[in-house]
């Protein structure tokens, strides 16, 4: 329905990862979380599971069938009332008001579709291997696609309306309300096809990329990795790469490599098919570069992204190369095996962080910045909008799904008590707050381009980190906290740009024929070696780690948004630290704008300009400065 993608995040691409209002003491002076070493986090406190009843009470609920039938009827009625009539209707004397009513009806249908699709997707994310749930997810997806074919004409016809006629119609206040959405839609005009082709693309999606996405999800969730006598799913296996025991890290890495190798043909086929599918679509639509469709969706200029990528790649030596050399020295080694890249530091606190403590840390950090922001975040705990436990069949990683403005977001994570899990919680709640604030713009204008969506989440992480750092007095624990933040920032900036480089190479080379799993591995090792540097020794098995990154499958070229957001937040936070009164209000106002303004317009009140070639270097210098501090600590 809505041509703009919903912002959701799966943290598998980054290996890091409720109850009661904090008291005044917690808000102002609570100590950082102390790890509990006696039992794992899932035992020290019951982890919350989300309550999806705000959408539907169950997959067999009569309301689901009712709304699917309503969706079908509304779409057919909309097509009957408006197809072939937009140009003449808009040209009439009350054309602006008439078209506004059409857009309003379209928006209501989009909201209903969002409710149905979000519920099916969230249930499936909670258990993607249950056959009944998988069938429900597939059936709802097919029904929504079928219904939406009746709406396909609307955006196409709207974009064919003469500019002068549309400009005149927009003088009507009712239509002026939708100006941001209409202007965004007009940007897609050069890439539209004729109606029949658009309908074919839409209907074939169910047996094209959507089907391959679903195959990936079910395959990755069903994989098991043998470690000793146990067979683990992917999420707990990846978690072992952060275990304090080096032997466990090595065993986990080797198990990952072995299972990935056994499944390489399937993942290579999925990757090749989706790259070819995208290439076909791009050629028909006239996109010149493999990532141009993502840039259009993100409402960001190609040259801005190119400048970001160039700045990050040039900074590899002073960021990741330098940090990993420092980490190797802490482990008294010349080089670290790839499975030690995210190993806990020798001087870091041991044990796990219980869920209540994680909750209080994040809410306290948010409340210290803005009570309004904390109040919104707190609802995710009190109203059961979070699903935290690790379960068989559950999607790996983490995300915050906005669902639809008439409902509210839901957060999924796999909480295992690591310090990075606390940062993941802070990150996803940043998304959640953003999505709640933006919802007032309605289904068409609430969605935010990924570049700004990641800004909100990374800012949430930064707030949490800064509060913990200020409260940590022990020198070694301060060093560990600082190092952990640097690792997160490297995973967010350096690693994601390496991912982007991998995708660019794969999609460019796929134009000339299929890539074997071996060739995909060669590209992966090349970009990883460049980004990680000489202090990381890449061992056998790592060549197939490209297989589990969901962004490559679900959202090609999504990943640069993380680096965009992190560098932007570094600059934004510097403004906050030096700002007079009113920064929090301006910041929440930026989030509340949703998709109604271009990122350059939203950043102007903060004195920031991402088009400035020096802008990205400023954000990267913040990471380099933290590494400087770590080197000074020894």
Coordinates of C-alpha atoms in Angstrom, one line a residue:
X1 CA 0.0 0.0 0.0
X2 CA 2.4 2.7 1.2
X3 CA 5.3 3.0 -1.3
X4 CA 7.7 3.9 1.5
X5 CA 9.2 1.0 3.4
X6 CA 8.4 0.6 7.1
X7 CA 11.5 1.0 9.4
X8 CA 12.4 -2.2 11.1
X9 CA 15.7 -3.4 12.2
X10 CA 17.2 -6.9 12.7
X11 CA 20.4 -6.7 14.7
X12 CA 21.9 -9.9 13.4
X13 CA 23.9 -7.7 11.1
X14 CA 25.6 -6.3 14.2
X15 CA 26.9 -8.8 16.6
X16 CA 26.1 -7.0 19.9
X17 CA 23.4 -7.5 20.5
X18 CA 8.8 -3.8 32.1
X19 CA 7.9 -2.2 35.1
X20 CA 7.4 0.9 37.2
X21 CA 8.7 4.5 36.8
X22 CA 12.3 5.1 38.0
X23 CA 12.6 7.0 41.2
X24 CA 14.3 10.4 41.4
X25 CA 17.4 8.6 42.7
X26 CA 17.4 6.2 39.8
X27 CA 17.1 9.1 37.3
X28 CA 19.9 11.1 38.7
X29 CA 22.4 8.9 40.5
X30 CA 22.0 5.1 40.1
X31 CA 25.2 3.1 39.7
X32 CA 25.8 1.3 36.4
X33 CA 24.5 -2.3 36.2
X34 CA 26.4 -4.8 38.1
X35 CA 26.6 -8.2 36.4
X36 CA 25.0 -11.1 38.3
X37 CA 27.3 -14.1 37.9
X38 CA 25.2 -16.8 39.7
X39 CA 22.6 -17.5 37.0
X40 CA 21.9 -16.4 33.4
X41 CA 19.6 -13.4 32.8
X42 CA 16.7 -15.5 31.8
X43 CA 16.7 -17.2 35.2
X44 CA 17.2 -14.1 37.4
X45 CA 14.0 -12.5 36.1
X46 CA 11.1 -13.5 33.9
X47 CA 11.7 -11.9 30.5
X48 CA 8.6 -10.3 28.9
X49 CA 6.8 -11.6 25.9
X50 CA 4.8 -9.2 23.8
X51 CA 1.0 -9.1 23.8
X52 CA -0.1 -8.8 20.2
X53 CA -3.8 -8.6 21.2
X54 CA -3.7 -4.9 20.5
X55 CA -3.6 -6.0 16.9
X56 CA -5.5 -9.3 17.0
X57 CA -6.2 -11.9 19.7
X58 CA -4.9 -14.8 17.6
X59 CA -4.3 -16.1 14.1
X60 CA -7.8 -17.7 14.2
X61 CA -9.5 -14.6 15.6
X62 CA -12.7 -13.8 13.6
X63 CA -11.5 -10.2 13.4
X64 CA -8.7 -11.2 11.1
X65 CA -11.1 -12.8 8.6
X66 CA -13.4 -9.8 9.0
X67 CA -10.6 -7.3 8.3
X68 CA -9.3 -9.3 5.3
X69 CA -12.8 -9.2 3.8
X70 CA -13.1 -5.5 4.6
X71 CA -9.7 -5.0 3.0
X72 CA -10.9 -6.7 -0.2
X73 CA -14.1 -4.7 -0.3
X74 CA -12.5 -1.3 0.4
X75 CA -9.8 -1.8 -2.3
X76 CA -12.4 -2.8 -4.9
X77 CA -14.6 0.2 -4.0
X78 CA -11.7 2.5 -4.1
X79 CA -10.7 1.4 -7.5
X80 CA -14.3 1.7 -8.7
X81 CA -14.6 5.2 -7.4
X82 CA -11.3 6.7 -8.6
X83 CA -9.6 4.7 -11.3
X84 CA -9.3 6.7 -14.5
X85 CA -10.8 9.8 -12.8
X86 CA -7.9 11.5 -11.0
X87 CA -6.8 13.9 -13.7
X88 CA -10.3 15.2 -14.5
X89 CA -11.4 15.1 -10.8
X90 CA -8.4 17.1 -9.7
X91 CA -8.9 19.7 -12.5
X92 CA -12.4 20.6 -11.3
X93 CA -13.1 23.6 -9.2
X94 CA -13.1 21.7 -5.9
X95 CA -10.4 19.4 -7.2
X96 CA -8.1 19.8 -4.2
X97 CA -10.8 18.8 -1.7
X98 CA -11.9 16.0 -3.9
X99 CA -8.4 14.6 -4.3
X100 CA -7.7 15.0 -0.5
X101 CA -10.7 12.8 0.2
X102 CA -9.3 10.1 -2.1
X103 CA -5.9 10.3 -0.4
X104 CA -7.6 10.1 3.0
X105 CA -9.5 6.9 2.0
X106 CA -6.2 5.5 0.6
X107 CA -4.5 6.2 3.9
X108 CA -7.3 4.4 5.9
X109 CA -6.8 1.3 3.7
X110 CA -3.0 1.6 4.2
X111 CA -3.5 1.6 8.0
X112 CA -5.7 -1.5 7.9
X113 CA -3.3 -3.3 5.6
X114 CA -0.5 -2.3 8.0
X115 CA -2.4 -3.8 10.9
X116 CA -3.0 -7.1 9.1
X117 CA 0.5 -7.4 7.6
X118 CA 2.3 -6.3 10.8
X119 CA 0.4 -8.9 12.9
X120 CA 1.2 -11.7 10.5
X121 CA 4.8 -10.6 10.3
X122 CA 5.2 -10.3 14.1
X123 CA 3.6 -13.7 14.8
X124 CA 5.9 -15.2 12.2
X125 CA 9.0 -13.5 13.7
X126 CA 8.0 -15.0 17.1
X127 CA 8.0 -18.5 15.6
X128 CA 9.0 -18.9 12.0
X129 CA 9.1 -22.7 12.0
X130 CA 5.6 -23.5 13.2
X131 CA 3.8 -24.8 10.0
X132 CA 0.4 -23.3 11.0
X133 CA 2.0 -19.8 11.6
X134 CA 4.0 -20.0 8.4
X135 CA 0.8 -20.8 6.5
X136 CA -1.0 -17.9 8.2
X137 CA 1.8 -15.5 7.3
X138 CA 1.9 -16.7 3.7
X139 CA -1.9 -16.6 3.3
X140 CA -2.2 -13.0 4.8
X141 CA 0.7 -11.8 2.6
X142 CA -1.1 -13.2 -0.5
X143 CA -4.4 -11.7 0.4
X144 CA -2.8 -8.3 1.0
X145 CA -1.0 -8.4 -2.4
X146 CA -4.1 -9.4 -4.2
X147 CA -6.1 -6.6 -2.6
X148 CA -3.4 -4.0 -3.3
X149 CA -3.6 -4.7 -7.0
X150 CA -6.8 -2.7 -6.9
X151 CA -4.9 0.3 -5.5
X152 CA -1.9 0.2 -7.8
X153 CA -3.4 2.7 -10.2
X154 CA -3.6 5.4 -7.6
X155 CA 0.0 6.4 -7.2
X156 CA 0.6 6.0 -11.0
X157 CA -2.3 8.2 -12.0
X158 CA -1.6 10.7 -9.3
X159 CA 1.9 11.1 -10.7
X160 CA 0.5 11.7 -14.2
X161 CA -1.5 14.7 -13.1
X162 CA -0.1 17.9 -14.7
X163 CA 2.2 19.8 -12.4
X164 CA 0.2 23.1 -12.7
X165 CA -3.1 21.4 -12.0
X166 CA -1.7 19.6 -8.9
X167 CA -0.1 22.8 -7.7
X168 CA -3.5 24.6 -8.0
X169 CA -5.3 21.7 -6.2
X170 CA -2.8 21.9 -3.4
X171 CA -4.1 25.3 -2.4
X172 CA -6.9 23.5 -0.7
X173 CA -6.0 23.0 2.9
X174 CA -7.3 19.5 2.9
X175 CA -4.8 18.4 0.2
X176 CA -2.0 20.7 1.4
X177 CA -1.9 18.4 4.5
X178 CA -0.7 15.6 2.3
X179 CA 1.9 17.8 0.5
X180 CA 5.0 16.0 1.9
X181 CA 3.6 12.6 0.8
X182 CA 2.6 13.8 -2.6
X183 CA 6.0 15.5 -3.2
X184 CA 7.8 12.3 -2.1
X185 CA 5.6 10.3 -4.5
X186 CA 6.5 12.6 -7.4
X187 CA 10.2 11.8 -6.9
X188 CA 9.4 8.3 -7.9
X189 CA 7.7 9.4 -11.1
X190 CA 10.7 8.8 -13.4
X191 CA 11.0 5.2 -12.3
X192 CA 7.3 4.2 -12.8
X193 CA 6.2 1.7 -15.4
X194 CA 2.9 1.5 -17.1
X195 CA 0.0 0.1 -15.1
X196 CA 0.1 -3.5 -16.5
X197 CA 3.8 -3.9 -15.8
X198 CA 3.4 -2.4 -12.3
X199 CA 0.6 -4.9 -11.6
X200 CA 2.7 -7.8 -12.9
X201 CA 5.6 -6.8 -10.7
X202 CA 3.3 -6.5 -7.7
X203 CA 1.6 -9.9 -8.2
X204 CA 4.8 -11.7 -9.0
X205 CA 6.5 -10.5 -5.8
X206 CA 4.8 -13.3 -3.9
X207 CA 6.6 -15.9 -6.0
X208 CA 9.7 -13.7 -6.5
X209 CA 11.6 -11.8 -3.8
X210 CA 9.0 -12.3 -1.1
X211 CA 9.2 -16.1 -1.4
X212 CA 13.0 -16.0 -1.3
X213 CA 12.9 -13.8 1.8
X214 CA 10.6 -16.3 3.5
X215 CA 12.8 -19.2 2.5
X216 CA 15.8 -17.4 4.1
X217 CA 13.9 -16.7 7.3
X218 CA 12.8 -20.3 7.7
X219 CA 16.2 -21.7 6.8
X220 CA 18.2 -19.5 9.1
X221 CA 15.8 -20.1 12.0
X222 CA 15.9 -23.9 11.4
X223 CA 19.7 -24.2 11.3
X224 CA 21.4 -26.0 14.3
X225 CA 25.0 -25.6 15.3
X226 CA 26.6 -28.5 17.1
X227 CA 28.8 -27.4 20.0
X228 CA 29.9 -30.3 22.2
X229 CA 26.8 -32.4 23.0
X230 CA 24.4 -29.5 22.3
X231 CA 22.7 -28.3 19.1
X232 CA 22.0 -24.6 19.3
X233 CA 20.0 -22.2 17.1
X234 CA 21.8 -19.3 15.5
X235 CA 21.2 -16.6 18.1
X236 CA 22.7 -18.5 21.2
X237 CA 25.5 -19.7 18.9
X238 CA 26.4 -16.1 17.9
X239 CA 26.1 -15.1 21.5
X240 CA 28.9 -17.5 22.4
X241 CA 31.3 -15.3 20.3
X242 CA 31.0 -12.9 23.2
X243 CA 31.7 -15.6 25.8
X244 CA 34.6 -15.1 28.2
X245 CA 35.9 -18.6 27.5
X246 CA 38.1 -18.5 24.4
X247 CA 37.5 -22.2 23.8
X248 CA 33.8 -21.6 23.6
X249 CA 34.3 -18.7 21.2
X250 CA 36.4 -20.9 19.0
X251 CA 33.9 -23.8 19.1
X252 CA 31.0 -21.5 18.2
X253 CA 32.9 -20.0 15.3
X254 CA 33.9 -23.4 14.0
X255 CA 30.3 -24.6 14.3
X256 CA 29.0 -21.6 12.5
X257 CA 31.5 -22.2 9.7
X258 CA 30.7 -25.9 9.4
X259 CA 26.9 -25.5 9.3
X260 CA 27.1 -22.5 6.9
X261 CA 29.3 -24.6 4.6
X262 CA 26.8 -27.4 4.6
X263 CA 24.1 -25.0 3.5
X264 CA 26.1 -22.8 1.2
X265 CA 24.3 -23.9 -2.0
X266 CA 21.0 -22.8 -0.6
X267 CA 22.2 -19.4 0.6
X268 CA 24.1 -18.8 -2.6
X269 CA 21.0 -19.6 -4.6
X270 CA 18.9 -17.2 -2.5
X271 CA 21.6 -14.4 -2.8
X272 CA 21.9 -14.9 -6.6
X273 CA 18.2 -15.0 -7.2
X274 CA 17.5 -11.9 -5.2
X275 CA 20.3 -10.0 -6.8
X276 CA 19.1 -10.9 -10.2
X277 CA 15.5 -10.1 -9.3
X278 CA 16.6 -6.6 -8.2
X279 CA 18.7 -6.2 -11.3
X280 CA 15.7 -6.9 -13.5
X281 CA 13.6 -4.4 -11.6
X282 CA 16.3 -1.8 -11.7
X283 CA 16.8 -2.1 -15.4
X284 CA 13.0 -1.9 -16.2
X285 CA 12.7 1.2 -13.9
X286 CA 15.8 2.9 -15.1
X287 CA 17.9 3.0 -12.0
X288 CA 21.5 3.6 -13.1
X289 CA 23.4 2.4 -10.0
X290 CA 22.8 -0.8 -8.0
X291 CA 22.0 1.3 -4.8
X292 CA 20.0 4.1 -6.4
X293 CA 16.6 2.6 -5.5
X294 CA 17.7 2.5 -1.9
X295 CA 18.9 6.1 -2.0
X296 CA 15.5 7.1 -3.5
X297 CA 13.7 5.2 -0.7
X298 CA 15.9 6.9 1.9
X299 CA 15.5 10.3 0.3
X300 CA 19.2 10.8 0.3
X301 CA 21.4 11.9 -2.5
X302 CA 23.9 9.3 -4.0
X303 CA 26.8 11.8 -3.6
X304 CA 26.1 12.1 0.1
X305 CA 26.3 8.3 0.6
X306 CA 29.4 8.1 -1.6
X307 CA 31.1 10.8 0.6
X308 CA 30.1 8.8 3.7
X309 CA 31.5 5.6 2.3
X310 CA 34.7 7.2 1.1
X311 CA 35.3 8.9 4.5
X312 CA 34.7 5.7 6.5
X313 CA 36.9 3.6 4.2
X314 CA 39.7 6.1 4.4
X315 CA 39.4 6.1 8.2
X316 CA 39.7 2.2 8.6
X317 CA 43.4 2.5 9.7
X318 CA 42.8 5.1 12.4
X319 CA 39.6 3.3 13.6
X320 CA 39.2 -0.4 13.4
X321 CA 42.8 -1.3 12.5
X322 CA 44.1 0.7 15.5
X323 CA 41.5 -0.5 17.9
X324 CA 41.9 -4.2 17.1
X325 CA 45.7 -3.8 17.5
X326 CA 45.1 -2.3 20.9
X327 CA 42.7 -5.1 21.8
X328 CA 45.2 -7.7 20.8
X329 CA 47.7 -6.2 23.1
X330 CA 45.2 -6.3 26.0
X331 CA 45.0 -10.1 25.3
X332 CA 48.8 -10.2 25.1
X333 CA 48.7 -11.3 21.5
X334 CA 50.0 -10.0 18.2
X335 CA 46.8 -10.9 16.4
X336 CA 43.3 -12.0 17.4
X337 CA 41.4 -14.8 15.6
X338 CA 38.2 -13.6 14.1
X339 CA 36.2 -15.3 16.8
X340 CA 37.9 -13.1 19.4
X341 CA 36.9 -9.8 17.7
X342 CA 34.0 -9.2 20.1
X343 CA 35.5 -11.1 23.0
X344 CA 34.9 -9.6 26.5
X345 CA 37.9 -7.6 27.6
X346 CA 40.1 -9.3 30.3
X347 CA 39.4 -6.5 32.7
X348 CA 35.6 -6.2 32.1
X349 CA 33.0 -7.2 34.6
X350 CA 32.0 -10.9 34.4
X351 CA 28.5 -12.3 34.6
X352 CA 25.1 -11.2 33.2
X353 CA 22.9 -8.2 33.7
X354 CA 19.3 -9.0 34.9
X355 CA 16.4 -7.7 32.9
X356 CA 15.1 -5.3 35.6
X357 CA 18.5 -3.7 35.8
X358 CA 18.7 -3.3 32.1
X359 CA 15.3 -1.7 32.0
X360 CA 16.1 0.7 34.8
X361 CA 19.4 1.8 33.2
X362 CA 17.8 2.6 29.9
X363 CA 14.8 4.4 31.3
X364 CA 17.0 6.4 33.7
X365 CA 19.2 7.5 30.8
X366 CA 16.1 8.5 28.7
X367 CA 14.6 10.3 31.7
X368 CA 17.7 12.3 32.3
X369 CA 17.4 13.6 28.8
X370 CA 13.7 14.1 28.6
X371 CA 10.9 12.9 30.9
X372 CA 8.5 12.8 27.9
X373 CA 10.9 10.5 26.1
X374 CA 11.2 8.2 29.1
X375 CA 7.4 8.1 29.6
X376 CA 6.9 6.8 26.0
X377 CA 9.7 4.3 26.4
X378 CA 8.2 3.0 29.7
X379 CA 5.0 2.0 27.9
X380 CA 6.9 -0.7 26.1
X381 CA 7.5 -2.4 29.4
X382 CA 4.2 -1.7 31.2
X383 CA 2.0 -2.4 28.2
X384 CA 3.9 -5.5 27.0
X385 CA 5.2 -4.2 23.7
X386 CA 8.5 -6.1 24.1
X387 CA 9.3 -9.7 23.4
X388 CA 12.7 -10.5 25.0
X389 CA 13.3 -14.2 25.6
X390 CA 15.4 -16.5 23.3
X391 CA 13.1 -19.2 21.9
X392 CA 13.4 -22.0 19.3
X393 CA 12.2 -20.7 16.0
X394 CA 12.2 -17.1 17.0
X395 CA 13.8 -14.6 14.6
X396 CA 17.4 -13.8 15.5
X397 CA 18.6 -10.3 16.3
X398 CA 16.4 -7.4 17.3
X399 CA 14.0 -4.9 15.7
X400 CA 11.3 -2.3 16.5
X401 CA 8.4 -2.7 14.2
X402 CA 6.2 0.4 13.8
X403 CA 3.1 -1.6 12.8
X404 CA 0.6 1.1 12.0
X405 CA -0.4 4.5 13.5
X406 CA -3.7 3.3 14.8
X407 CA -1.8 0.8 17.0
X408 CA 1.8 1.1 18.3
X409 CA 5.3 -0.3 17.8
X410 CA 6.5 -3.7 19.1
X411 CA 10.2 -4.5 20.0
X412 CA 11.7 -7.9 19.4
X413 CA 15.0 -8.8 20.9
X414 CA 16.9 -11.9 22.2
X415 CA 18.0 -10.8 25.6
X416 CA 20.9 -12.9 27.1
X417 CA 22.2 -10.5 29.8
X418 CA 25.3 -9.2 28.0
X419 CA 26.2 -5.5 28.3
X420 CA 25.6 -5.2 24.6
X421 CA 22.1 -6.5 25.1
X422 CA 21.5 -3.4 27.3
X423 CA 22.6 -1.2 24.4
X424 CA 20.4 -3.1 22.0
X425 CA 17.5 -2.4 24.3
X426 CA 18.4 1.3 24.3
X427 CA 18.7 1.2 20.5
X428 CA 15.4 -0.4 19.8
X429 CA 13.6 1.8 22.3
X430 CA 15.0 4.8 20.4
X431 CA 13.3 3.4 17.3
X432 CA 10.1 2.8 19.4
X433 CA 9.9 6.3 20.8
X434 CA 10.5 7.7 17.3
X435 CA 7.7 5.6 15.8
X436 CA 5.3 6.6 18.6
X437 CA 6.0 10.3 18.1
X438 CA 5.8 10.1 14.3
X439 CA 2.5 8.1 14.3
X440 CA 0.4 11.3 14.5
X441 CA 1.4 12.0 10.9
X442 CA -0.8 9.1 9.7
X443 CA 0.0 6.0 7.8
X444 CA 1.3 7.8 4.7
X445 CA 3.6 10.3 6.4
X446 CA 4.7 8.5 9.7
X447 CA 7.3 6.2 8.0
X448 CA 10.8 7.7 8.2
X449 CA 13.7 7.1 5.8
X450 CA 16.2 4.7 7.3
X451 CA 18.9 7.3 7.6
X452 CA 16.9 9.3 10.1
X453 CA 15.3 6.2 11.7
X454 CA 18.8 5.0 12.7
X455 CA 19.6 8.4 14.1
X456 CA 16.9 8.1 16.7
X457 CA 18.1 4.6 17.7
X458 CA 21.8 5.4 17.9
X459 CA 21.0 8.5 19.9
X460 CA 19.2 6.3 22.4
X461 CA 22.3 4.2 22.7
X462 CA 24.5 7.3 23.2
X463 CA 22.3 8.6 26.0
X464 CA 22.6 5.3 27.8
X465 CA 26.4 5.0 27.3
X466 CA 27.1 8.5 28.4
X467 CA 25.1 8.1 31.6
X468 CA 26.9 4.8 32.4
X469 CA 30.2 6.4 31.7
X470 CA 29.6 9.4 33.9
X471 CA 28.5 7.1 36.8
X472 CA 31.5 4.7 36.5
X473 CA 34.3 5.6 38.9
X474 CA 36.4 2.4 38.7
X475 CA 39.2 3.1 36.2
X476 CA 39.2 -0.4 34.7
X477 CA 35.5 -0.6 34.4
X478 CA 35.5 2.8 32.8
X479 CA 38.1 1.6 30.4
X480 CA 35.9 -1.5 29.6
X481 CA 32.8 0.6 29.1
X482 CA 34.7 3.0 26.8
X483 CA 36.1 0.1 24.8
X484 CA 32.7 -1.5 24.5
X485 CA 31.3 1.7 23.1
X486 CA 34.1 1.9 20.6
X487 CA 33.5 -1.7 19.5
X488 CA 29.8 -0.9 19.1
X489 CA 30.6 2.2 17.0
X490 CA 33.0 0.2 14.9
X491 CA 30.3 -2.5 14.4
X492 CA 27.9 0.3 13.5
X493 CA 30.1 2.3 11.2
X494 CA 33.1 0.3 9.9
X495 CA 31.4 -3.1 9.7
X496 CA 28.3 -1.7 8.1
X497 CA 30.2 0.1 5.4
X498 CA 32.1 -3.1 4.8
X499 CA 28.8 -4.8 4.4
X500 CA 27.7 -2.1 1.9
X501 CA 30.9 -2.6 -0.1
X502 CA 30.2 -6.4 -0.1
X503 CA 26.7 -5.8 -1.4
X504 CA 27.9 -3.4 -4.1
X505 CA 30.4 -5.9 -5.3
X506 CA 27.9 -8.8 -5.3
X507 CA 25.2 -6.9 -7.1
X508 CA 27.6 -5.4 -9.7
X509 CA 29.2 -8.8 -10.4
X510 CA 25.8 -10.6 -10.6
X511 CA 25.0 -8.6 -13.7
X512 CA 27.6 -10.8 -15.6
X513 CA 26.3 -14.1 -14.3
X514 CA 25.8 -16.2 -11.1
X515 CA 28.3 -16.1 -8.3
X516 CA 29.4 -19.4 -6.7
X517 CA 29.4 -19.7 -2.9
X518 CA 33.2 -19.7 -3.3
X519 CA 33.2 -16.4 -5.1
X520 CA 30.8 -14.9 -2.6
X521 CA 33.2 -16.0 0.1
X522 CA 36.2 -14.4 -1.7
X523 CA 34.4 -11.0 -2.0
X524 CA 33.4 -11.3 1.7
X525 CA 37.0 -12.0 2.8
X526 CA 38.3 -9.2 0.7
X527 CA 36.0 -6.5 2.2
X528 CA 36.3 -7.9 5.7
X529 CA 40.1 -8.0 5.5
X530 CA 40.2 -4.4 4.4
X531 CA 38.0 -3.2 7.2
X532 CA 39.3 -5.4 10.1
X533 CA 42.9 -4.8 9.4
X534 CA 46.1 -6.8 10.1
X535 CA 45.4 -7.4 13.8
X536 CA 42.5 -9.7 13.1
X537 CA 43.5 -13.1 11.8
X538 CA 40.7 -14.5 9.6
X539 CA 40.6 -18.3 10.1
X540 CA 39.0 -21.0 7.9
X541 CA 35.2 -21.0 8.0
X542 CA 34.8 -17.2 8.1
X543 CA 34.4 -17.1 4.4
X544 CA 30.8 -18.1 4.7
X545 CA 29.7 -15.6 7.4
X546 CA 28.0 -13.5 4.8
X547 CA 25.2 -16.0 4.8
X548 CA 23.4 -15.0 8.0
X549 CA 23.1 -11.2 7.5
X550 CA 19.4 -10.6 7.0
X551 CA 19.7 -7.1 5.6
X552 CA 21.3 -8.5 2.4
X553 CA 18.1 -10.5 1.8
X554 CA 15.3 -8.3 3.1
X555 CA 16.6 -4.8 2.5
X556 CA 19.5 -4.5 0.0
X557 CA 21.9 -1.6 0.8
X558 CA 20.0 -0.9 4.1
X559 CA 23.3 -1.1 6.0
X560 CA 24.8 2.2 5.2
X561 CA 21.9 3.8 7.2
X562 CA 23.6 2.6 10.4
X563 CA 26.8 4.4 9.6
X564 CA 24.9 7.5 8.5
X565 CA 23.0 7.5 11.8
X566 CA 26.0 6.9 14.0
X567 CA 28.1 9.7 12.4
X568 CA 25.1 12.0 12.5
X569 CA 24.5 11.2 16.2
X570 CA 28.1 11.9 17.0
X571 CA 27.6 15.4 15.6
X572 CA 24.2 15.8 17.1
X573 CA 25.3 14.8 20.6
X574 CA 28.1 17.4 20.4
X575 CA 25.5 20.0 19.7
X576 CA 23.5 18.7 22.7
X577 CA 26.4 18.8 25.1
X578 CA 27.0 22.5 24.1
X579 CA 23.4 23.5 23.7
X580 CA 21.4 25.9 25.7
X581 CA 17.9 25.1 26.9
X582 CA 15.5 23.6 24.5
X583 CA 17.6 20.9 22.7
X584 CA 15.4 18.0 23.9
X585 CA 12.3 19.8 22.6
X586 CA 13.9 20.4 19.3
X587 CA 15.1 16.8 19.1
X588 CA 11.7 15.3 19.9
X589 CA 10.2 17.7 17.4
X590 CA 12.5 16.3 14.8
X591 CA 11.4 12.7 15.6
X592 CA 7.7 13.8 15.6
X593 CA 8.1 15.1 12.0
X594 CA 8.2 11.5 10.8
X595 CA 8.5 11.5 7.0
X596 CA 7.1 15.0 6.5
X597 CA 10.5 16.7 6.0
X598 CA 13.7 16.0 4.2
X599 CA 16.7 15.2 6.5
X600 CA 18.5 18.4 5.6
X601 CA 15.5 20.4 6.8
X602 CA 15.3 18.5 10.0
X603 CA 19.0 19.0 10.8
X604 CA 19.0 22.7 10.0
X605 CA 17.8 23.8 13.5
X606 CA 20.9 22.0 14.9
X607 CA 23.3 23.7 12.5
X608 CA 24.2 20.4 10.8
X609 CA 24.7 19.8 7.1
X610 CA 25.3 16.3 5.9
X611 CA 26.2 17.6 2.4
X612 CA 29.3 19.3 3.8
X613 CA 32.2 17.1 2.8
X614 CA 33.8 17.6 6.2
X615 CA 30.6 16.5 8.0
X616 CA 31.4 12.8 8.1
X617 CA 35.0 13.3 9.2
X618 CA 33.7 15.2 12.2
X619 CA 31.6 12.2 13.2
X620 CA 34.4 9.8 12.7
X621 CA 36.8 11.9 14.7
X622 CA 34.6 11.2 17.8
X623 CA 35.4 7.5 17.5
X624 CA 39.1 8.2 16.9
X625 CA 39.1 10.4 20.0
X626 CA 37.7 7.6 22.1
X627 CA 40.5 5.3 20.8
X628 CA 43.0 8.0 21.7
X629 CA 41.7 8.0 25.2
X630 CA 41.9 4.2 25.4
X631 CA 45.5 4.2 24.2
X632 CA 46.3 6.7 26.9
X633 CA 44.9 4.4 29.5
X634 CA 47.3 1.6 28.4

